[in-house]
Coordinates of C-alpha atoms and ligand atoms in Angstrom, one line a residue:
M1297 CA 0.0 0.0 0.0
K1298 CA 1.1 3.5 -0.7
K1299 CA -1.2 5.3 1.8
D1300 CA 0.4 8.7 1.2
V1301 CA -0.8 8.8 -2.4
R1302 CA -3.9 6.6 -2.5
K1303 CA -6.7 5.3 -0.3
A1304 CA -6.7 1.9 1.2
V1305 CA -10.0 0.2 0.9
I1306 CA -11.1 -3.1 2.4
A1307 CA -14.4 -4.3 1.0
G1308 CA -16.4 -7.4 1.8
N1309 CA -18.3 -9.1 -1.0
W1310 CA -20.9 -11.3 0.6
K1311 CA -22.1 -12.8 -2.6
M1312 CA -25.4 -14.8 -2.2
N1313 CA -25.1 -15.1 1.6
K1314 CA -27.0 -13.6 4.6
T1315 CA -30.7 -12.8 4.9
P1316 CA -31.6 -9.3 6.1
S1317 CA -31.7 -10.3 9.7
E1318 CA -28.4 -12.1 9.4
A1319 CA -26.9 -9.0 7.7
K1320 CA -28.0 -6.8 10.6
A1321 CA -26.5 -9.2 13.2
L1322 CA -23.2 -9.5 11.3
I1323 CA -22.8 -5.7 10.9
E1324 CA -23.6 -5.1 14.6
E1325 CA -20.9 -7.6 15.4
M1326 CA -18.4 -5.9 13.0
K1327 CA -19.0 -2.3 14.0
P1328 CA -17.0 -2.2 17.2
L1329 CA -14.3 -4.4 15.7
V1330 CA -13.5 -2.1 12.8
K1331 CA -14.3 1.3 14.4
D1332 CA -10.6 2.4 14.6
A1333 CA -9.8 1.6 10.9
T1334 CA -7.6 4.0 9.1
C1335 CA -8.6 2.4 5.8
D1336 CA -12.1 2.7 4.2
V1337 CA -14.4 -0.2 5.2
V1338 CA -17.1 -1.3 2.8
L1339 CA -19.6 -4.2 2.8
C1340 CA -21.1 -5.2 -0.5
V1341 CA -24.3 -7.1 0.2
P1342 CA -27.2 -8.7 -1.7
F1343 CA -29.9 -6.3 -2.9
V1344 CA -32.5 -7.4 -0.4
D1345 CA -30.1 -6.8 2.5
I1346 CA -29.3 -3.2 1.5
Y1347 CA -32.1 -1.6 3.7
A1348 CA -31.1 -3.6 6.8
A1349 CA -27.4 -3.1 6.1
V1350 CA -27.7 0.7 5.7
E1351 CA -29.7 1.0 8.9
A1352 CA -27.3 -1.2 10.8
A1353 CA -24.2 0.7 9.6
K1354 CA -25.6 4.2 10.4
G1355 CA -23.3 6.2 12.6
S1356 CA -20.4 3.8 12.0
N1357 CA -17.4 3.9 9.6
I1358 CA -18.9 1.0 7.5
K1359 CA -20.1 1.9 4.1
I1360 CA -22.5 -0.2 2.1
G1361 CA -22.1 -1.4 -1.4
A1362 CA -24.2 -3.5 -3.8
E1363 CA -22.9 -6.5 -5.8
N1364 CA -24.2 -5.5 -9.3
V1365 CA -26.1 -2.7 -11.1
H1366 CA -28.0 -2.6 -14.3
F1367 CA -26.8 -0.2 -17.1
K1368 CA -30.2 1.3 -18.0
E1369 CA -31.7 4.1 -15.9
S1370 CA -35.2 2.5 -15.9
G1371 CA -37.6 0.5 -18.1
A1372 CA -38.7 -3.0 -19.0
Y1373 CA -35.8 -5.0 -17.5
T1374 CA -37.6 -7.4 -15.2
G1375 CA -35.6 -8.4 -12.2
E1376 CA -32.9 -5.7 -12.6
V1377 CA -31.9 -2.8 -10.3
S1378 CA -30.8 0.6 -11.4
A1379 CA -28.0 2.8 -10.2
D1380 CA -30.5 5.5 -9.0
M1381 CA -32.4 2.9 -7.0
L1382 CA -29.2 1.9 -5.2
K1383 CA -28.1 5.5 -4.6
E1384 CA -31.5 6.4 -3.0
A1385 CA -31.3 3.3 -0.9
G1386 CA -28.1 4.6 0.7
V1387 CA -25.6 2.6 -1.3
E1388 CA -22.1 4.2 -1.9
Y1389 CA -20.2 1.5 -3.8
V1390 CA -21.1 -1.2 -6.3
V1391 CA -19.1 -4.3 -7.5
I1392 CA -19.1 -4.5 -11.3
G1393 CA -17.9 -7.3 -13.5
H1394 CA -17.2 -9.9 -10.8
S1395 CA -15.9 -13.1 -12.5
E1396 CA -18.9 -15.0 -11.2
R1397 CA -21.1 -12.6 -13.1
R1398 CA -18.9 -12.9 -16.2
T1399 CA -18.9 -16.8 -15.9
Y1400 CA -22.5 -17.5 -14.8
F1401 CA -24.5 -14.5 -16.1
A1402 CA -22.8 -13.7 -19.5
E1403 CA -21.3 -10.4 -18.3
T1404 CA -19.0 -9.0 -21.0
D1405 CA -16.4 -6.3 -21.0
Q1406 CA -18.9 -4.1 -22.8
T1407 CA -21.6 -4.5 -20.2
V1408 CA -19.1 -4.0 -17.5
N1409 CA -18.3 -0.7 -19.1
L1410 CA -21.9 0.3 -19.5
R1411 CA -22.6 -0.5 -15.8
T1412 CA -19.6 1.5 -14.8
L1413 CA -20.8 4.5 -16.7
A1414 CA -24.3 4.1 -15.2
A1415 CA -22.9 3.8 -11.7
L1416 CA -20.8 6.9 -12.1
K1417 CA -23.7 8.9 -13.5
A1418 CA -25.7 8.1 -10.4
G1419 CA -22.9 9.0 -8.0
L1420 CA -22.0 5.5 -7.0
K1421 CA -18.3 4.3 -6.7
P1422 CA -17.6 1.3 -8.9
I1423 CA -15.4 -1.5 -7.8
I1424 CA -14.5 -3.1 -11.1
C1425 CA -13.3 -6.6 -11.1
V1426 CA -10.7 -8.0 -13.6
G1427 CA -8.8 -11.2 -13.6
E1428 CA -7.4 -14.1 -15.6
T1429 CA -8.3 -17.8 -15.5
L1430 CA -5.7 -20.4 -14.8
E1431 CA -5.6 -21.4 -18.5
Q1432 CA -5.0 -17.8 -19.5
R1433 CA -2.2 -17.4 -17.0
E1434 CA -0.6 -20.6 -18.1
L1435 CA -0.7 -19.5 -21.7
G1436 CA 1.1 -16.3 -20.7
Y1437 CA -1.8 -13.9 -21.3
T1438 CA -2.2 -12.4 -17.8
E1439 CA -0.7 -8.9 -18.6
T1440 CA -2.5 -8.6 -22.0
L1441 CA -5.8 -9.7 -20.5
L1442 CA -5.7 -7.5 -17.4
K1443 CA -4.8 -4.5 -19.4
F1444 CA -7.5 -5.2 -22.0
Q1445 CA -10.2 -5.8 -19.3
T1446 CA -9.1 -2.6 -17.4
K1447 CA -9.2 -0.4 -20.5
M1448 CA -12.4 -1.8 -21.8
A1449 CA -14.1 -1.2 -18.4
L1450 CA -12.9 2.4 -18.5
T1451 CA -14.1 3.2 -22.1
N1452 CA -15.5 6.8 -22.1
V1453 CA -14.7 7.3 -18.4
P1454 CA -13.1 10.7 -18.0
A1455 CA -9.9 11.1 -16.0
E1456 CA -11.8 13.3 -13.4
A1457 CA -14.0 10.3 -12.6
M1458 CA -11.1 8.0 -11.8
K1459 CA -11.0 9.3 -8.2
D1460 CA -14.3 7.5 -7.6
I1461 CA -13.2 4.2 -9.2
I1462 CA -11.6 1.1 -7.6
I1463 CA -10.2 -1.7 -9.7
A1464 CA -10.0 -5.1 -8.0
Y1465 CA -7.6 -7.7 -9.4
E1466 CA -9.1 -11.0 -8.8
P1467 CA -7.4 -14.0 -10.4
V1468 CA -10.2 -16.4 -11.2
W1469 CA -8.2 -19.4 -10.0
A1470 CA -7.8 -17.8 -6.6
I1471 CA -11.5 -17.1 -5.9
G1472 CA -13.1 -19.3 -3.3
T1473 CA -10.5 -21.9 -3.9
G1474 CA -8.3 -21.3 -0.9
V1475 CA -5.4 -20.9 -3.4
T1476 CA -4.2 -17.3 -2.9
A1477 CA -1.9 -15.5 -5.3
T1478 CA 1.5 -15.1 -3.7
D1479 CA 2.3 -11.6 -2.5
D1480 CA 4.4 -11.1 -5.6
Q1481 CA 1.8 -12.4 -8.0
A1482 CA -0.8 -10.1 -6.5
D1483 CA 1.6 -7.2 -6.7
E1484 CA 2.4 -8.0 -10.3
G1485 CA -1.2 -8.3 -11.3
N1486 CA -2.2 -5.1 -9.6
G1487 CA 0.9 -3.5 -11.3
F1488 CA -0.5 -4.6 -14.7
V1489 CA -3.8 -2.9 -13.9
R1490 CA -2.0 0.3 -12.8
A1491 CA 0.1 0.2 -15.9
A1492 CA -3.1 0.1 -18.0
I1493 CA -4.5 3.1 -16.1
E1494 CA -1.2 4.9 -16.8
E1495 CA -1.3 4.1 -20.5
K1496 CA -4.9 5.6 -20.6
Y1497 CA -4.7 8.5 -18.1
G1498 CA -1.1 9.1 -17.3
K1499 CA 1.1 8.5 -14.3
D1500 CA -0.6 10.9 -11.8
V1501 CA -4.0 9.2 -12.2
A1502 CA -2.5 5.7 -12.1
E1503 CA -0.6 6.5 -8.9
A1504 CA -3.7 7.8 -7.2
T1505 CA -6.1 5.0 -8.1
T1506 CA -6.9 2.3 -5.5
V1507 CA -6.2 -1.2 -6.9
Q1508 CA -7.4 -4.0 -4.6
Y1509 CA -6.5 -7.7 -4.6
G1510 CA -9.1 -10.3 -4.2
G1511 CA -9.1 -14.1 -4.1
S1512 CA -8.9 -16.1 -0.9
M1513 CA -7.6 -13.2 1.1
N1514 CA -7.9 -14.0 4.7
A1515 CA -6.9 -13.1 8.3
G1516 CA -3.6 -15.1 7.8
N1517 CA -2.4 -13.8 4.5
A1518 CA -3.7 -10.2 4.4
E1519 CA -0.7 -8.6 6.0
G1520 CA 1.7 -10.0 3.5
L1521 CA -0.5 -9.1 0.5
L1522 CA -1.1 -5.6 1.8
S1523 CA 2.6 -5.0 2.3
K1524 CA 3.0 -4.9 -1.4
V1525 CA 3.3 -1.5 -3.0
N1526 CA 0.6 -2.1 -5.6
V1527 CA -1.9 -3.7 -3.3
D1528 CA -4.1 -0.9 -1.9
G1529 CA -6.7 -3.1 -0.2
G1530 CA -8.8 -6.2 -0.7
L1531 CA -12.0 -7.5 -2.0
I1532 CA -12.9 -10.2 0.4
G1533 CA -15.4 -13.0 -0.1
G1534 CA -15.5 -15.9 2.4
A1535 CA -13.6 -14.1 5.1
S1536 CA -16.0 -11.1 5.1
L1537 CA -18.7 -13.4 6.4
K1538 CA -16.9 -13.8 9.8
A1539 CA -16.6 -10.6 11.8
P1540 CA -13.3 -11.4 13.6
D1541 CA -11.6 -12.5 10.3
F1542 CA -12.8 -9.4 8.4
A1543 CA -11.7 -7.2 11.3
T1544 CA -8.2 -8.7 11.3
I1545 CA -7.9 -7.8 7.6
V1546 CA -9.1 -4.3 8.2
A1547 CA -6.5 -4.0 11.0
A1548 CA -3.8 -5.2 8.7
A1549 CA -4.8 -2.4 6.2
S1550 CA -4.8 0.1 9.0
K1551 CA -1.2 -0.3 10.0
Ligands
13P1116 P1 -13.0 -15.4 -1.7 O1 -12.3 -14.4 -0.7 O2 -14.0 -16.2 -1.1 O3 -11.9 -16.2 -2.4 O4 -13.7 -14.5 -2.8 C1 -13.0 -13.4 -3.4 C2 -14.0 -12.7 -4.2 O5 -14.5 -13.1 -5.2 C3 -14.3 -11.3 -3.7 O6 -15.1 -10.6 -4.7

């Protein structure tokens, strides 16, 4: 982390876990454990948990995010949720282009970009996920792919908006597998993302952009990962469902 030039952000991604009452209980448990954080603390929760989560987090340093957003402002898109709806519900951040959405729900680089533009327009902060599969890594495409995904996601995003954007490097092979990238692999992947931002916006913007690592980050490995210069925080799945584990990661990012 380079905390003097960019913000450290630890975000939980609950995925399809926790009912509203369970969300409230987990946030109540987390609040006292993360209250002294010097990084930003975000919990991205299922749509139906948002109301309970925003209420539970009120008056604390925990900010609430969503896990997806549709790219149209309104209309006949049964089952979808717009950026304005999220904003009015008290949401500040939104995960966009998670690999699970790319894999299971046909998310493409183009829709990731459209969702990013819609989120920015509504005043939400996108957490854009990029990452290579194991096959792509073994074929030697990691740098090419990360740069391509990053630049595609940022199509038509003006430099001024980059202060509201987080990119999360999440190698697909490390998500939910217990296989974490090594500290150096995470640093390298995040570095490729930052290089893509520099190619598009220049060095100042690239140096100021928060780039998270995600993929089996946990209480035991967070400190090592976060010690790397290009790792400005984490996007945490499984470990964000356990208050003490999540709090340990927040504390590691607060050092
Ligand atoms: P895990 O931490 O469970 O591997 O999930 C990472 C992730 O996908 C966060 O978005």
